[in-house]
XYZ file of C-alpha atoms in Angstrom:
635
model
C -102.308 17.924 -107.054
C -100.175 20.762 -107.382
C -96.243 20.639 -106.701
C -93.809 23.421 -106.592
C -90.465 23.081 -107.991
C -87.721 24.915 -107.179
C -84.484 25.091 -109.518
C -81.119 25.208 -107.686
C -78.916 28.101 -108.757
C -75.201 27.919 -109.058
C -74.789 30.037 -105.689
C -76.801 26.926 -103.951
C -75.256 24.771 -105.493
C -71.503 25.836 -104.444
C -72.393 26.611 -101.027
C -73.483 22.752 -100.674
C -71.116 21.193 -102.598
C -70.888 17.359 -103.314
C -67.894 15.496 -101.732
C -65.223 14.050 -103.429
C -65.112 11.264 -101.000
C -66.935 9.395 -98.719
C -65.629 6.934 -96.137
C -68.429 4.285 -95.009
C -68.304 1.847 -91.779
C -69.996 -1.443 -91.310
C -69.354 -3.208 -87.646
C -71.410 -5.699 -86.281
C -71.090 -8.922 -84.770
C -68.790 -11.629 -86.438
C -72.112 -13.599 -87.850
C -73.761 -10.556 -89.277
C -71.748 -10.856 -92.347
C -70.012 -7.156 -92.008
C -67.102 -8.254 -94.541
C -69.977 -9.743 -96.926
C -72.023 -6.728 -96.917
C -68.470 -4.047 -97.369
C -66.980 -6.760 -99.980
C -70.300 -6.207 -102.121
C -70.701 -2.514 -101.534
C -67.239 -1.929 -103.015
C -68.266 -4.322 -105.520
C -71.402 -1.709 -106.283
C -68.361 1.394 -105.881
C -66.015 -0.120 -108.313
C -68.882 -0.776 -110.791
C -70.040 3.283 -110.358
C -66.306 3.917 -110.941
C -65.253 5.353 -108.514
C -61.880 5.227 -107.055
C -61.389 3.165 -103.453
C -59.885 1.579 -100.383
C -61.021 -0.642 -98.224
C -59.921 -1.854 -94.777
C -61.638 -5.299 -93.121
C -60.775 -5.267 -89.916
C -62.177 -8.671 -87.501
C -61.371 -10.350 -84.571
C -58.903 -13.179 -84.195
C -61.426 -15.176 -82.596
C -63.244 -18.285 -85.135
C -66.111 -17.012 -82.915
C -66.402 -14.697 -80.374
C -69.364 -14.891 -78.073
C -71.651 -12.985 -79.640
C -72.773 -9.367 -79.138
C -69.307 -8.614 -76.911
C -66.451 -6.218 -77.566
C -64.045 -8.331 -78.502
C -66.546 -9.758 -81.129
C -66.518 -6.774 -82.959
C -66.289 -7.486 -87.250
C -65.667 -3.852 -89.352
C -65.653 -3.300 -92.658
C -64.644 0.261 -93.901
C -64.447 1.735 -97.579
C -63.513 5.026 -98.724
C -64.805 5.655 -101.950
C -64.878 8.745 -104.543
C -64.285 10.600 -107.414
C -60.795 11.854 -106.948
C -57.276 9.063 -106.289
C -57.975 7.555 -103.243
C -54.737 6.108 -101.583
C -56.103 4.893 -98.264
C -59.418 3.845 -96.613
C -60.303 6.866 -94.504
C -59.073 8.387 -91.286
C -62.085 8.661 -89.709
C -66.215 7.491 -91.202
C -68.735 9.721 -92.142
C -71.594 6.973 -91.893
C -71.108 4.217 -89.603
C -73.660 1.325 -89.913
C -73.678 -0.511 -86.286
C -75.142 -3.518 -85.836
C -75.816 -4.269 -82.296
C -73.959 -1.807 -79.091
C -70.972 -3.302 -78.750
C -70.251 -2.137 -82.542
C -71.761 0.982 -81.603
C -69.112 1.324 -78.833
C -65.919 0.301 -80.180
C -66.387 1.883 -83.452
C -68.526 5.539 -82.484
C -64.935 7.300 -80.930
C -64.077 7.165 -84.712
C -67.131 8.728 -86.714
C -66.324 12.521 -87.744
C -68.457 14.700 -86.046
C -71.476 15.868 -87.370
C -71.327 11.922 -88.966
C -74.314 9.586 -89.324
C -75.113 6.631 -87.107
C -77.258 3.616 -88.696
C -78.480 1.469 -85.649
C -80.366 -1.116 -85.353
C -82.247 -0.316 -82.376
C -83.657 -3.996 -82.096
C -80.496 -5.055 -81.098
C -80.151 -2.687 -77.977
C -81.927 -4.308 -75.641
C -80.708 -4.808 -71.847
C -78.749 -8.070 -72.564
C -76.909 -6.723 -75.061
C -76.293 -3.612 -73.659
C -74.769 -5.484 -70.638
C -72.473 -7.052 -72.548
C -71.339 -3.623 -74.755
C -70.796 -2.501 -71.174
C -73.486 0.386 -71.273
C -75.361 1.461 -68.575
C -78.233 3.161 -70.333
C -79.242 2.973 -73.844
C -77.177 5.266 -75.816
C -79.834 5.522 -78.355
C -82.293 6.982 -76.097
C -80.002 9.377 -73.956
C -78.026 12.400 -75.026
C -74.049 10.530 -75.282
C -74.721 10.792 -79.228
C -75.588 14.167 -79.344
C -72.685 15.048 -81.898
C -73.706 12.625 -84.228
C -76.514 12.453 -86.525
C -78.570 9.224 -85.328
C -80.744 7.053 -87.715
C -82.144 4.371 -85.663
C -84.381 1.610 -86.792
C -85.238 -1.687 -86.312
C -82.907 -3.611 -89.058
C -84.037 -6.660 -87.248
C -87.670 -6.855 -87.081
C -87.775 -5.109 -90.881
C -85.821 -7.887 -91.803
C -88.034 -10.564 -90.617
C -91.033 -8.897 -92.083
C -89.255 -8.866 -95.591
C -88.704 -12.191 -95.781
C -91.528 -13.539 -93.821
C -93.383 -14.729 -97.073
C -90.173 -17.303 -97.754
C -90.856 -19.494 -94.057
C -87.556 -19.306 -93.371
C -87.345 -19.762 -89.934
C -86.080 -17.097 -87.041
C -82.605 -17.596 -86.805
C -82.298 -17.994 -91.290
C -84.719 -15.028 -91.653
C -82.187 -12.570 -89.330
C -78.917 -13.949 -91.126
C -80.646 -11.532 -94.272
C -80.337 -8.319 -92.275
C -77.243 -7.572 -93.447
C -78.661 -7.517 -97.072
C -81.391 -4.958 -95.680
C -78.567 -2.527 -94.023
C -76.785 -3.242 -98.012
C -79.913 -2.208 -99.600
C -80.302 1.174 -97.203
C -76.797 1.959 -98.179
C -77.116 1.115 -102.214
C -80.160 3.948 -101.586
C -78.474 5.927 -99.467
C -75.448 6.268 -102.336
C -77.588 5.963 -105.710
C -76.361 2.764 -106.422
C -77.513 0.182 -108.867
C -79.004 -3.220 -106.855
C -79.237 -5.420 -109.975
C -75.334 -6.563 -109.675
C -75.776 -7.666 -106.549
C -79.538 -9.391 -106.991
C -77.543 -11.251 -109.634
C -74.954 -12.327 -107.071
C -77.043 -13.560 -104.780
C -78.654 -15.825 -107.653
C -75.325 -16.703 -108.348
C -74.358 -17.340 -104.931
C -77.651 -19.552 -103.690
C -78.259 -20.948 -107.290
C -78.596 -24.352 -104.831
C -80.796 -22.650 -102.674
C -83.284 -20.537 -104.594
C -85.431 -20.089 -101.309
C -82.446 -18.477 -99.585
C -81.463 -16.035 -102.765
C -85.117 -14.523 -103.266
C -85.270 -14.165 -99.579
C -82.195 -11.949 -99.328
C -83.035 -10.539 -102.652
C -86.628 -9.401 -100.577
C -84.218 -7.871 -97.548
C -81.828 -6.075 -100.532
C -85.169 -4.815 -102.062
C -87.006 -3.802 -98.741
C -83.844 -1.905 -97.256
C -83.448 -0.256 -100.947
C -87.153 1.175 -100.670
C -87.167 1.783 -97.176
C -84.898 4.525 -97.769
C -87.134 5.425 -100.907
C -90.261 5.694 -99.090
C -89.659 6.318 -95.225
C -88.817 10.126 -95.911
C -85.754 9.940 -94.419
C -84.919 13.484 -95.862
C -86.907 15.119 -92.615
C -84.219 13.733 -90.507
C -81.731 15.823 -92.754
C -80.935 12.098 -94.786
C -80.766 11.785 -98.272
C -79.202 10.199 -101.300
C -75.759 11.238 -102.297
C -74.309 10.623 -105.336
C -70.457 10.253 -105.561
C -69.364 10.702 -109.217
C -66.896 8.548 -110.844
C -63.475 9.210 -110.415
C -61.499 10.015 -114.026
C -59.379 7.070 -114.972
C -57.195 6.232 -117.825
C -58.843 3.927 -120.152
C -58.544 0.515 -119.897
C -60.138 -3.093 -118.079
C -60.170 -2.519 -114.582
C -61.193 -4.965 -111.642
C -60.882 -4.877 -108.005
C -58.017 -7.079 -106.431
C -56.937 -7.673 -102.735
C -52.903 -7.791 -102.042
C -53.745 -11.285 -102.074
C -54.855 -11.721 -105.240
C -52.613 -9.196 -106.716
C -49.184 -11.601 -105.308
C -50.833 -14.320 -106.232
C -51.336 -13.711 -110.556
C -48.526 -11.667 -110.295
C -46.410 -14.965 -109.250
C -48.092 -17.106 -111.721
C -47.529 -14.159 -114.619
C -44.020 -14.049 -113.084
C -43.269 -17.879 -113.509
C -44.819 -17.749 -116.929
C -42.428 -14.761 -117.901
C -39.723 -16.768 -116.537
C -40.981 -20.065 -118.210
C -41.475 -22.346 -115.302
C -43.854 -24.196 -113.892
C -45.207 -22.610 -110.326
C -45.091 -25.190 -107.582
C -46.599 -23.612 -104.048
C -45.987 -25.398 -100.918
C -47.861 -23.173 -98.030
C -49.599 -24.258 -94.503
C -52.486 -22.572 -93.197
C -51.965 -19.209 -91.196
C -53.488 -15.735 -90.917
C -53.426 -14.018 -93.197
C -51.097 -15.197 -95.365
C -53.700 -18.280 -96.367
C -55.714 -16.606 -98.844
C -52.839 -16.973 -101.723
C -52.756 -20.919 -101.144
C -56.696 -20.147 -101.544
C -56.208 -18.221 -105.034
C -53.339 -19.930 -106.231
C -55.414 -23.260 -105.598
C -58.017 -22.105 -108.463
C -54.758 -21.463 -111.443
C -54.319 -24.716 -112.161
C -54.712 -24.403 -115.726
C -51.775 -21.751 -116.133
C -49.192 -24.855 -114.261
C -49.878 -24.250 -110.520
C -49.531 -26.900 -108.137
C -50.534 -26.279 -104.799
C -49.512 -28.217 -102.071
C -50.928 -27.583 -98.225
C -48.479 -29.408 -96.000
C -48.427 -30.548 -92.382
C -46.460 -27.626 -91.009
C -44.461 -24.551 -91.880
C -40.935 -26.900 -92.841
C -42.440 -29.159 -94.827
C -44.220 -26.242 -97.044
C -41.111 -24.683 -97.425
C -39.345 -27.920 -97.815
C -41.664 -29.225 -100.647
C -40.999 -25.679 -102.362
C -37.377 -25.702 -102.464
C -37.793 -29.465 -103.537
C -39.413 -28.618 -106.622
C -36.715 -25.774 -106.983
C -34.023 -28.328 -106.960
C -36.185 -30.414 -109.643
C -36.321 -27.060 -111.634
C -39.659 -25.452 -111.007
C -40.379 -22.239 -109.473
C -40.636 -22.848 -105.819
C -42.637 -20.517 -103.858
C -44.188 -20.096 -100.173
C -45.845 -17.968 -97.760
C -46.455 -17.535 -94.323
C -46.949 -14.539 -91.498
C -44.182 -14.129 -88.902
C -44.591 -17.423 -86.703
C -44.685 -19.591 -89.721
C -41.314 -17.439 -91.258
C -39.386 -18.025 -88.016
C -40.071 -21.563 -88.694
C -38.508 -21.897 -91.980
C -35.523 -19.725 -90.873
C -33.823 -23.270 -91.306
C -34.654 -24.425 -94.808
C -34.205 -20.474 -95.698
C -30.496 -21.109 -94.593
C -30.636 -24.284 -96.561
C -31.959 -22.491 -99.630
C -29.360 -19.778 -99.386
C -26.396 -22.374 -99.133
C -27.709 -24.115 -102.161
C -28.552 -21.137 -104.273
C -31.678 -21.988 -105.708
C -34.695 -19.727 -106.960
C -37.295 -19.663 -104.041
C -40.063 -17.252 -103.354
C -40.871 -16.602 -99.680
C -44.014 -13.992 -98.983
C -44.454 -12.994 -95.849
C -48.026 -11.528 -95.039
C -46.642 -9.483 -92.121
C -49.129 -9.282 -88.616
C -49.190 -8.184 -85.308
C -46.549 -10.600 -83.180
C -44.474 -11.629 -80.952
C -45.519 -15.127 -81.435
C -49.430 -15.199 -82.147
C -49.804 -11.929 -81.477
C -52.441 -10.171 -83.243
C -53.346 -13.258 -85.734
C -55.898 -10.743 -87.592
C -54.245 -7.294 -87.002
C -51.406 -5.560 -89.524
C -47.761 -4.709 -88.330
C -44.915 -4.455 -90.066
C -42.607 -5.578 -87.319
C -40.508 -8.744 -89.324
C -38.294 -6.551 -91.396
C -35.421 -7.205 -89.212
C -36.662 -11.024 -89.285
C -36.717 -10.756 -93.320
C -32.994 -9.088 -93.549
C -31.231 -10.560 -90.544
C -33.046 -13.256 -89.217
C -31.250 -16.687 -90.008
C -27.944 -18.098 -88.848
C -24.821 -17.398 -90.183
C -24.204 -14.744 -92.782
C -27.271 -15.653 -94.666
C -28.385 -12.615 -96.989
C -31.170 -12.818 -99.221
C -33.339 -9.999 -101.275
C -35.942 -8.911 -99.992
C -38.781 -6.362 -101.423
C -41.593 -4.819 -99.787
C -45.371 -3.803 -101.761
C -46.795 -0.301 -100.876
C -50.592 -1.234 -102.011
C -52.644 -4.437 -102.908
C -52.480 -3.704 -106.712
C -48.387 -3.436 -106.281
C -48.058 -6.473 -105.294
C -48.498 -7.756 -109.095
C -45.407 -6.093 -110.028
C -43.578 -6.689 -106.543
C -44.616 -10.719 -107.281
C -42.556 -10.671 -110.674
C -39.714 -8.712 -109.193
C -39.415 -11.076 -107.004
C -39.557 -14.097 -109.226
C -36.965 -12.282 -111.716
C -34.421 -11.647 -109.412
C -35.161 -15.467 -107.752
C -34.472 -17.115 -111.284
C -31.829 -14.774 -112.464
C -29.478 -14.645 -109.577
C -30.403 -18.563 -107.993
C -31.342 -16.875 -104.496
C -34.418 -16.930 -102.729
C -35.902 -13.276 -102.181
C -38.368 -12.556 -99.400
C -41.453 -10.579 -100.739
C -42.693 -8.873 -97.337
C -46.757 -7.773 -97.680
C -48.802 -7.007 -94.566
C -52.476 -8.256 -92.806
C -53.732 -4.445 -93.934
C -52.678 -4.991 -98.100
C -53.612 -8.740 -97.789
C -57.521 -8.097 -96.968
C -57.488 -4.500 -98.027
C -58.857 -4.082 -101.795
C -58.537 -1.611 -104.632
C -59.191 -0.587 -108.502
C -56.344 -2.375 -110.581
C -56.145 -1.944 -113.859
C -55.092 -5.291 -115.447
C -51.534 -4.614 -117.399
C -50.877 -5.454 -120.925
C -48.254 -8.503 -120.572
C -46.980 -7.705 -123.594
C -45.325 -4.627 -121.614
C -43.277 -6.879 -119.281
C -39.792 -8.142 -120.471
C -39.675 -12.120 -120.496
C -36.667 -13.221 -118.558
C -36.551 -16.925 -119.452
C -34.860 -19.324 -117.255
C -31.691 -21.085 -119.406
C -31.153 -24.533 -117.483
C -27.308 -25.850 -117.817
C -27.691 -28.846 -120.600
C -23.587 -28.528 -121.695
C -21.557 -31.759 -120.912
C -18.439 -31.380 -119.676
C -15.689 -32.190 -122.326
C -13.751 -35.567 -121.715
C -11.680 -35.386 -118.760
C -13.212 -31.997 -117.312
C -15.969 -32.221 -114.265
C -19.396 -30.456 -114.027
C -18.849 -27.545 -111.098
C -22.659 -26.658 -110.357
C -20.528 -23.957 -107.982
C -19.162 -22.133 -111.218
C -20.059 -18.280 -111.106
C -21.253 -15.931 -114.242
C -20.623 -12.186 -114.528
C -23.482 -12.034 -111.824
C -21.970 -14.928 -109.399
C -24.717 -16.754 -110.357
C -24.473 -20.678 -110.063
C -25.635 -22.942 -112.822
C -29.300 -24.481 -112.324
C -29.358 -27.879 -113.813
C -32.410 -30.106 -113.827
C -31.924 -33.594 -111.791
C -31.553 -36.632 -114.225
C -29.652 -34.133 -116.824
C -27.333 -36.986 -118.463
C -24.102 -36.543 -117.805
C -24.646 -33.646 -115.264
C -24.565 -35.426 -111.701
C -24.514 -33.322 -108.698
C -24.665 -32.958 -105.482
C -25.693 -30.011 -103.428
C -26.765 -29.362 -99.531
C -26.444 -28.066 -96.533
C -22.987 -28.183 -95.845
C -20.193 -25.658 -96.670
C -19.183 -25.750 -100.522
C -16.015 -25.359 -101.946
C -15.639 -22.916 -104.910
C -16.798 -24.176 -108.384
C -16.655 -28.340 -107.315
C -19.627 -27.989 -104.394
C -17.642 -30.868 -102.521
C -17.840 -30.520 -99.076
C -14.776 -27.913 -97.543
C -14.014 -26.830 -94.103
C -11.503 -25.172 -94.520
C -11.319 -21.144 -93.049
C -10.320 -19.856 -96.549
C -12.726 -21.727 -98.888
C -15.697 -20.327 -95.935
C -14.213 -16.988 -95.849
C -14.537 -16.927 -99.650
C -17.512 -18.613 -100.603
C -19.444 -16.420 -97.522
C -18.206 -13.145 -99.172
C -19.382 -14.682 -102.985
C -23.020 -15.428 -101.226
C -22.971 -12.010 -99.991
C -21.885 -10.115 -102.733
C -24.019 -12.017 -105.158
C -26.890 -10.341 -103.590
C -25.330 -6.776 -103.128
C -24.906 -7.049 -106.970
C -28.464 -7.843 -107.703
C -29.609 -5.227 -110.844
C -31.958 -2.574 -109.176
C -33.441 0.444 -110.393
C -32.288 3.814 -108.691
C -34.514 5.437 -105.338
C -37.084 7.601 -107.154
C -38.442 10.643 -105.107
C -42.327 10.149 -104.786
C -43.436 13.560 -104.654
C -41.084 16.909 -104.255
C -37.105 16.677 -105.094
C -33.357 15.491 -103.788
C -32.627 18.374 -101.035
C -34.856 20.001 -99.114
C -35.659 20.755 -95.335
C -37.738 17.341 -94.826
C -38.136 13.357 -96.215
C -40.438 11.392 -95.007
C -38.950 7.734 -95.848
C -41.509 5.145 -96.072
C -42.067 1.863 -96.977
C -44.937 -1.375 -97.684
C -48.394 -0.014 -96.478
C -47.911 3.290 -95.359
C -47.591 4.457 -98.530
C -50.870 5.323 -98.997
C -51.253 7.662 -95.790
C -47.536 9.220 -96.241
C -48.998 10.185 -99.898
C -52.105 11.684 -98.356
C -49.893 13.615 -95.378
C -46.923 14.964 -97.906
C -49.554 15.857 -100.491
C -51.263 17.778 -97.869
C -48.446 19.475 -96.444
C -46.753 20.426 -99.942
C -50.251 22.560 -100.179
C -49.479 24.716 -97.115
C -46.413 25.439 -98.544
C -44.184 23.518 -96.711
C -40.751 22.114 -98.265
C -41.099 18.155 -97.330
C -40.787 15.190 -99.860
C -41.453 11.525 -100.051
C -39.360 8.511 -100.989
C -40.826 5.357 -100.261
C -38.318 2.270 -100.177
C -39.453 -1.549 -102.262
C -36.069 -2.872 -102.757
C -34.988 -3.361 -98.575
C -32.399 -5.256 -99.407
C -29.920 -4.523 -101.144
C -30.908 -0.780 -101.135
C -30.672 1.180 -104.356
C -26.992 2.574 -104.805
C -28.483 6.146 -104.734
C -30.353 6.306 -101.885
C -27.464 6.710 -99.065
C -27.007 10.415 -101.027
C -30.549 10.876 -101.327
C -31.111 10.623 -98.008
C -28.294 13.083 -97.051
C -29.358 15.587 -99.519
C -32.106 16.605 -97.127
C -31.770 18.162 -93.283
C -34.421 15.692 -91.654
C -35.223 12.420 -92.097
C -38.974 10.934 -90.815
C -39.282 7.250 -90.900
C -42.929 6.284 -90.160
C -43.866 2.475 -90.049
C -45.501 0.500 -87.862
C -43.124 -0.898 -85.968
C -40.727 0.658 -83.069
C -38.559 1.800 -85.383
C -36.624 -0.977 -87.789
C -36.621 0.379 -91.039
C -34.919 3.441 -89.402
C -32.210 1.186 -87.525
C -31.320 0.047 -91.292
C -31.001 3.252 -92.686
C -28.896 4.756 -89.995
C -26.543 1.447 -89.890
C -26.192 1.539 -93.856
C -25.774 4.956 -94.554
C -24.884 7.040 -91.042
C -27.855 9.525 -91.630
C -29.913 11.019 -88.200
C -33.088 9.448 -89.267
C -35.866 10.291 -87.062
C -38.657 7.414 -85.971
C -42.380 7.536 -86.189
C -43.725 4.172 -84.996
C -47.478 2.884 -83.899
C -47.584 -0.572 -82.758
C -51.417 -0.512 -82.470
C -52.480 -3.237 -85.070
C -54.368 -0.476 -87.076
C -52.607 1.415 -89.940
C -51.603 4.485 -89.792
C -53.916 7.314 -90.353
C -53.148 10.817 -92.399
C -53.662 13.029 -89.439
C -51.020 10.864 -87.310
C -48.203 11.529 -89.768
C -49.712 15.024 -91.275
C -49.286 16.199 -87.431
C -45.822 14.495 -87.286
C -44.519 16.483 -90.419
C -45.899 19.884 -89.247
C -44.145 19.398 -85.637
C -40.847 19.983 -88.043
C -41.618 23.271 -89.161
C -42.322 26.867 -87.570
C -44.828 28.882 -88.423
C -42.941 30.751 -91.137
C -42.240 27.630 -92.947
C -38.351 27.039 -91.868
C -36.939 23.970 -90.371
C -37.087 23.953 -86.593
C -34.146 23.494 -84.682
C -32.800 20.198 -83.676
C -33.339 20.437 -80.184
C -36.250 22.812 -80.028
């Protein structure tokens, strides 16, 4: 047999370029295992090194009636070799699983992008429920779109047909199949993932060679079926340059929860968490549950008071109390929050921010309880509070947290969102050996004969002793009640409330914090765009973007919220405009303007979904004229 071969020159080779990045799509149905199959292809990413984001996005329902709209489970990754700092604005391969994926997820695919369907899935009753009136695999709707379609389905059942697993088992492996396809598709090494299914099914070694068969048949269907006639093939992403060092993949949920236990450990305490189940703010009681050995307790309690109850219990009994709920759960505690405050003791108090009011959008990302985390209690109740921009920085926002908790005997708010808690990225694990210890000193001195113990005595930072319960010779009472200065007896009196009010407050405005830095450009300029938890990644993206056309714009991005850094009131008025995206309807703007008088300018979206590059790329460019100068206020 003869075979030609044809070398590719350099010209060729620059006019079809490889892409830096690629952003990738699963959707299907909420039992087709969409987050399995994107949680193991980042796995498979991360492992080829490149650089990633991911974004799982699924219904609220437990379980939506299957094959409808509203059932809808996606999985998207962005992966490459260049920084990645968000997970796509729009796919360039979307993998759908049945038409009602197809439908709510196609609007979103670039054009020119690649559909994956599995045709054996669009068939009349489930087209009925995607609300299609014709089959848009066989008409001429996804015309702009490259179309792949195959039967996932009946491929899958042949693959594992030699294993007798029975209809409904045999289908639950198409999702390995599709995984397989894609490891193809993206030159990617199965043998991690045959080993996790072994892992995974070691009880069940039927189950594990049968979805090893659907990983294997979907890997050389796309070796064999000569998919390159349909203008298909493999594309290899290179690895993205890092700095050396151990590197592993963490969710924001991960990330809070070692950095709380690495905080408690650099403070020298013992971690007690007392959390109750909500979305999403459950997976750290998950991940915290499995620490044990580094002196976690977990506790899951019958409701939102108790949990926070138990933790500022074992606060009082001189542990590190932490816990962690979304909005609903937070508005709950607002009353053992004012209990914590009045008491001054360490507490930790995440909340996992989602779509409200009230349940709201259980599974969906917001960032709407800012105003909740700086002003929502009774009284004049202030408390810290720090926001992460990405799932690997809430590690360090976990021991900030903790440090200023145990070093100023307040509880701080750590505010993280639905998109960082699920969302997952390349973290390189930290040397602890570069973080300062701050070691908790309990109060162990006996008062000299004839003095009393004041457990409301202040240091150089208004801080309030912390002594352990049972300390001989140290009895003391604390609660809920008004304080008087130094003694902690109970005082009414309009002076002693004036005073002690102003000491909470300014305890807290004294808090040690580093100066605003400027993210990218300098102090002055024509335009900031002010930022701050998750949208740092597509403010990045935007600014980066348009510092390249030339236009004068910076970035700050805000993770102390309150107090604020001393700087950042002149900051912000060394520039002429001020853009404030988040997504909310405008809260984190309301703040700035009441603390430092500046004409900040609101970009909000409310729409459960992060924000996407073009969104606030679009919003920056509205500022300028075509010659690059600042447009005028009211133009």
């Amino acid at each position: 047999m003869a075979s030609a071969v044809h070398q590719v020159t350099p010209e060729e080779a620059s006019a079809n370029p490889q892409p830096e990045a690629v952003v990738v799509r699963f959707a299907g149905d909420s039992g087709d295992g969409m987050q399995l199959t994107g949680g193991q292809f980042t796995l498979s990413a991360a492992l080829a090194g490149n650089d990633l984001a991911t974004f799982p996005d699924f219904p609220a329902e437990i379980r939506a009636p299957q094959g409808t709209l509203f059932g809808v489970s996606a999985f998207q990754i962005n992966f490459g070799s260049v920084a990645i700092e968000t997970a796509g604005d729009a796919p360039d391969v979307l993998v759908a699983m049945n038409p009602a994926a197809l439908k709510t997820n196609v609007p979103d695919l670039k054009p020119g992008g690649l559909i994956i369907a599995d045709e054996g899935e669009f068939n009349k009753r489930n087209l009925e429920k995607a609300k299609y009136a014709a089959n848009p695999l066989e008409d001429d709707s996804l015309a702009k779109w490259q179309l792949l379609k195959l039967n996932i389905s009946q491929l899958t059942l042949e693959a594992v047909k030699p294993f007798g697993l029975g209809n409904k088992e045999a289908l639950r492996c198409k999702n390995m199949w599709t995984l397989g396809l894609a490891l193809w598709m993206f030159d990617r090494d199965r043998e991690p993932l045959v080993q996790w299914l072994k892992d995974k099914f070691a009880k069940a070694p039927d189950l594990a060679e049968a979805n090893i068969a659907a990983l294997n048949a979907g890997h050389a269907y796309g070796e064999t079926a000569e998919l390159g006639a349909q203008g298909i093939g493999q594309l290899h992403v290179p690895a993205a340059p890092v700095e050396p060092g151990l590197y592993r993949t963490v969710t924001g949920a991960d990330s809070i929860s070692m950095g709380l236990v690495a905080g408690a450990q650099l403070a020298n305490l013992k971690l007690f968490y007392g959390g109750y189940p909500i979305t999403p703010a459950s997976a750290i009681l998950h991940h915290l549950a499995r620490l044990k050995e580094f002196g976690v307790t977990t506790f899951q309690a019958e409701d939102e008071i108790a949990a926070i109850a138990s933790a500022l219990g074992a606060s009082y009994a001189g542990q590190l109390g932490v816990t962690c709920s979304s909005g609903p759960g937070i508005a709950l505690k607002g009353e053992a929050l004012g209990l914590a405050i009045m008491t001054e003791l360490p507490l930790v108090i995440v909340n996992a921010q989602r779509g409200g009011p009230s349940t709201g959008l259980p599974t969906k990302t917001e960032q709407s309880d800012l105003y909740q985390a700086v002003y929502g209690r009774n009284g004049d109740a202030p408390l810290p509070v720090i926001a992460s921009r990405s799932a690997a920085d809430c590690f360090d926002c976990a021991i900030e947290a903790v440090r200023i908790a145990t070093q100023y005997m307040t509880p701080v708010m750590l505010l993280t969102d639905g998109y960082l808690q699920n969302a997952a990225e390349p973290w390189k694990v930290p040397d602890m050996g570069d973080y300062a210890p701050f070691p908790v000193t309990f109060h162990e001195t006996v008062p000299a004969e004839g003095e009393t113990f004041l457990p409301y005595a202040r240091d150089e930072k208004l801080k309030r002793p912390w002594v352990k319960p049972g300390t001989p010779g140290l009895l003391h009472r604390i609660g809920g009640i008004e304080k008087a200065q130094g003694s902690g007896n109970l005082d009414y009196s309009a002076d002693n409330h004036q005073a002690m009010t102003n000491i909470r407050r300014d305890k807290v405005l004294g808090i040690d914090i580093p100066d605003q830095a400027i993210e990218q450009g300098e102090a002055g300029g024509k335009l900031v765009v002010v930022g701050w938890g998750s949208t740092y990644g597509p403010i990045t993206q935007a600014v980066r973007r348009a510092r390249r056309q030339g236009l004068d714009v910076s970035h700050i991005h805000i993770r102390h919220i309150w107090p604020m850094p001393k700087n950042l009131g002149d900051l912000l008025r060394s520039y002429d405009r001020i853009l404030v995206p988040e997504m909310n309807t405008g809260q984190l703007k309301t703040v700035l303007r009441d603390q430092f008088l500046v004409d900040a300018t609101p970009l909000n979206k409310v729409s459960g979904q992060p924000f996407r590059i073009h969104e606030i790329e679009a919003a920056i460019g509205a500022y300028f004229d075509a010659d690059g100068s600042i447009k005028a206020v009211n133009s």
